[in-house]
Short mmCIF file of C-alpha atoms in Angstrom, two decimals:
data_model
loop_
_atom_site.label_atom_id
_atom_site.label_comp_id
_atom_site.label_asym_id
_atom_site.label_seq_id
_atom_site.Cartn_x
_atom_site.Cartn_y
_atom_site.Cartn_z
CA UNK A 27 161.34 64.27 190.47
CA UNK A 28 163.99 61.73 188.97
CA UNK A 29 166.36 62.68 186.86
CA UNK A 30 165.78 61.76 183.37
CA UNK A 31 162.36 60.93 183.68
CA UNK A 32 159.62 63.35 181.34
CA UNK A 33 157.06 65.15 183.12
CA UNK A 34 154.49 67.83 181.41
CA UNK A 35 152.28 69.79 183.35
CA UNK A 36 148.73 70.24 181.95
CA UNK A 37 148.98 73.62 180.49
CA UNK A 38 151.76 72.28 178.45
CA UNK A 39 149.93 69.55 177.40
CA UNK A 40 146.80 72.07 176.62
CA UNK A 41 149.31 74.24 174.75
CA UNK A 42 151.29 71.63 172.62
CA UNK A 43 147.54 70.40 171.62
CA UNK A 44 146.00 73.64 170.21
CA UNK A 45 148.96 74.16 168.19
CA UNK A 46 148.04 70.93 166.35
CA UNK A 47 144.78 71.70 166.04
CA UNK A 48 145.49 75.22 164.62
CA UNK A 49 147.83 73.49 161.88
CA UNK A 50 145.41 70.98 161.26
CA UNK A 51 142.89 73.12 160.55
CA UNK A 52 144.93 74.81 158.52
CA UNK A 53 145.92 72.81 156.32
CA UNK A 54 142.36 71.61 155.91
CA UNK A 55 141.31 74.72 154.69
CA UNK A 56 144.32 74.97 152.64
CA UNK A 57 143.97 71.60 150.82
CA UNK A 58 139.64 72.39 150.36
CA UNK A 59 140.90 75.61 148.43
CA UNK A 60 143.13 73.67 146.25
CA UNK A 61 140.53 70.84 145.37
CA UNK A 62 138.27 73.50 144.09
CA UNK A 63 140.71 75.21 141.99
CA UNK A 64 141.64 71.96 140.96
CA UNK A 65 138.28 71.06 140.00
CA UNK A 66 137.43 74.18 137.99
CA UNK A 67 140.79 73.73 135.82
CA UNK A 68 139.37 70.22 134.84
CA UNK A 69 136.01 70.68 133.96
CA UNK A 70 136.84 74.15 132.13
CA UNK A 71 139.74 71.80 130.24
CA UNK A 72 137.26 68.81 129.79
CA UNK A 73 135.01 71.22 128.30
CA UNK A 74 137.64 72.40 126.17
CA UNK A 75 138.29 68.72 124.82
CA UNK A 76 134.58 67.92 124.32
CA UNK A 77 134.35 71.10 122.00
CA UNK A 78 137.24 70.09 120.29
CA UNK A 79 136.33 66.60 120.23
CA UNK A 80 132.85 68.08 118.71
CA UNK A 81 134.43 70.41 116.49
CA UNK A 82 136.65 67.62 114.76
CA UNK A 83 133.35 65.05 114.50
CA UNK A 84 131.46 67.44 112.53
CA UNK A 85 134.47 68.27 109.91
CA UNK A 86 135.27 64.38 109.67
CA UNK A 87 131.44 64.49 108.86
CA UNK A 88 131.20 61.68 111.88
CA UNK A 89 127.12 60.14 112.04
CA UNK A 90 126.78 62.17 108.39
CA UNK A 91 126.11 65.08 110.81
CA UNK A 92 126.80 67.98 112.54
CA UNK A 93 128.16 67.70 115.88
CA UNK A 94 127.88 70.34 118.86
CA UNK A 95 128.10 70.85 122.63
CA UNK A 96 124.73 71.39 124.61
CA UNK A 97 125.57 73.40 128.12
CA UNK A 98 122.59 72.84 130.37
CA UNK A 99 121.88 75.45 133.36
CA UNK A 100 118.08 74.74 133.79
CA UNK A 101 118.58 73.02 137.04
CA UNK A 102 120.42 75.27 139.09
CA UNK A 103 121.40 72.38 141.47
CA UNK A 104 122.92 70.07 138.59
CA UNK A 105 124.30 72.17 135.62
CA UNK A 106 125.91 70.03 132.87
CA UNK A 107 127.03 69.63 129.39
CA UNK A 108 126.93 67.14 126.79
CA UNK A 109 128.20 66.18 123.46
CA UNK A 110 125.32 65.12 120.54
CA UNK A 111 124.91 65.10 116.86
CA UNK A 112 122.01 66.03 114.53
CA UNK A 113 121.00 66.32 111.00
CA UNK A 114 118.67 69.01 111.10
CA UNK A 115 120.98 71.47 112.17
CA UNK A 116 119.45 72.01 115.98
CA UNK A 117 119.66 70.59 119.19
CA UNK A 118 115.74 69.45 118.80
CA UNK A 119 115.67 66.04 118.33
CA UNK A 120 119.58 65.71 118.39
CA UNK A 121 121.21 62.40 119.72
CA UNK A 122 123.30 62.62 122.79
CA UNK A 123 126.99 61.21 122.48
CA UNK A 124 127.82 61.81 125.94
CA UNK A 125 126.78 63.92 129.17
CA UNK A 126 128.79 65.37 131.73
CA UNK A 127 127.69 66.59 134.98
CA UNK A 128 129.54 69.75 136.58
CA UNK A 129 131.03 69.00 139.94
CA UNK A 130 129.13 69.89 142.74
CA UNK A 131 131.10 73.22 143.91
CA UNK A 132 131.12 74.42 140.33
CA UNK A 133 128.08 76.50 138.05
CA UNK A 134 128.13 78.22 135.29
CA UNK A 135 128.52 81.93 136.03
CA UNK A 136 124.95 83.67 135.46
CA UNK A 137 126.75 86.30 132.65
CA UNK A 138 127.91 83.85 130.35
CA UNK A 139 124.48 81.22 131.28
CA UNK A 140 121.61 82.07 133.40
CA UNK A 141 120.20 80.16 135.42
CA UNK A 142 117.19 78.48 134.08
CA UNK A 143 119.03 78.67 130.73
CA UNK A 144 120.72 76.31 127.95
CA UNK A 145 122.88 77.05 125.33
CA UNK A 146 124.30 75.09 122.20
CA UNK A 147 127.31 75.40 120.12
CA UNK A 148 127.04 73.46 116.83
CA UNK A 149 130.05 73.07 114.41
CA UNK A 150 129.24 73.03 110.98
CA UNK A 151 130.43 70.39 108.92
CA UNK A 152 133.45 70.01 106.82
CA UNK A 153 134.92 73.80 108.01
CA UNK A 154 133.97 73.34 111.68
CA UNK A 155 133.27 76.73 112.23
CA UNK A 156 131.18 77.30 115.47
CA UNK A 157 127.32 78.90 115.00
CA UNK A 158 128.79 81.75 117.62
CA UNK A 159 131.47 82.93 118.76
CA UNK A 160 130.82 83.32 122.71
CA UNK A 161 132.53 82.63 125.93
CA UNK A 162 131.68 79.94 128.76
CA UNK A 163 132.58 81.07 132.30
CA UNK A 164 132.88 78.40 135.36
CA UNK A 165 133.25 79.53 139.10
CA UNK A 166 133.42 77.96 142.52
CA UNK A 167 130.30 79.21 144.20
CA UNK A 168 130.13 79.12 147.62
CA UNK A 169 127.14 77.92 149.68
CA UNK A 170 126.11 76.15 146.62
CA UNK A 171 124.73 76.51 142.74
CA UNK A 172 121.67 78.97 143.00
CA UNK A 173 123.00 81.45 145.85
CA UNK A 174 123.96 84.57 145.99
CA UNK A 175 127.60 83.96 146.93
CA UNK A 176 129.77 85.24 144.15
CA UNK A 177 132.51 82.67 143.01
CA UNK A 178 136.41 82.84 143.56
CA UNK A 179 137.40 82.81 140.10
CA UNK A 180 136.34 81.85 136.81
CA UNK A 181 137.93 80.34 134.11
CA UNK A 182 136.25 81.10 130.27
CA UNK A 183 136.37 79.21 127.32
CA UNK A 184 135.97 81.40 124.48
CA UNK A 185 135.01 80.34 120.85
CA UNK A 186 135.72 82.39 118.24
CA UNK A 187 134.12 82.48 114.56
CA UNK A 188 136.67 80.76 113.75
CA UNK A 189 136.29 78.05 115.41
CA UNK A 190 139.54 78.36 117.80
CA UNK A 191 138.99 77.06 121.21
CA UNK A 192 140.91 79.61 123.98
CA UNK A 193 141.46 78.29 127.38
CA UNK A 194 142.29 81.36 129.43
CA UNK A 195 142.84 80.38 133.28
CA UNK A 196 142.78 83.50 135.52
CA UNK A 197 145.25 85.08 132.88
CA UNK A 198 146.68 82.20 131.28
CA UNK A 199 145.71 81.84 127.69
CA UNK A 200 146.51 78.35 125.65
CA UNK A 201 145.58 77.48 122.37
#
């Protein structure tokens, strides 16, 4: 062999490339965790904002109406929510502001919204209060909306009689 000159036998070569490929994957598991605990912190804090946003359209008596937030879990495989306004008081007939779908890894959990299930919250005008005072849970599930699988964690929105909006994070609680 010369001197100076770089020679690597195969198992070296075999060695150097599973390490790689045991980082790689990895940190491709590690970044697909972080995405969906990403993506359950925004929609539970987009929800938050289109209740509030809801909330302060019916006191500014916005439309001459009251204003609430429609969460839709009748198709398992597409759960969303949406923003609308009515005069009679109920989602029946209601007009829709604005819809927003959940993102695909993300369902309502079944104890705070069965599936096959809606719910409304409407604010009443001029006070705002909410017409309940419940919670909205959101989890990762895995294998898909619909299975089994229980989810990794679930951030709740909680509405009091109020009408405060909580935001509580795994343990973390903002107003």
């Amino acid at each position: 062999m010369k001197k100076g000159a770089l020679g690597f036998t195969l198992v070296e070569m075999i060695i150097v490339i599973g390490i790689i490929a045991a980082l790689g994957v990895t940190a491709g598991l590690n970044l697909f965790g972080r995405k969906s605990g990403t993506d359950i912190t925004t929609a539970t804090q987009s929800i938050g904002a289109v209740l509030r946003e809801a909330q302060s359209d019916s006191v500014a008596q916005s439309q001459g109406a009251q204003w609430g937030v429609h969460f839709d879990n009748t198709n398992p495989s597409q759960p969303y929510y949406s923003i609308f306004y009515t005069t009679n008081g109920s989602y029946t007939g209601a007009t829709i502001s604005s819809r927003y779908n959940l993102p695909s890894d993300l369902c309502y959990t079944s104890s705070t919204l069965a599936q096959g299930n809606s719910t409304n919250i409407i604010f009443s005008e001029i006070a705002g209060a909410p017409t309940s005072g419940t919670s909205t849970s959101l989890g990762l599930q895995v294998g898909g909306c619909g299975t089994a699988s229980t989810t990794t964690g679930t951030p709740t929105l909680t509405r009091t009689g109020t009408g405060e909006i909580f935001f509580d994070n795994f343990g973390r609680t903002n107003l």
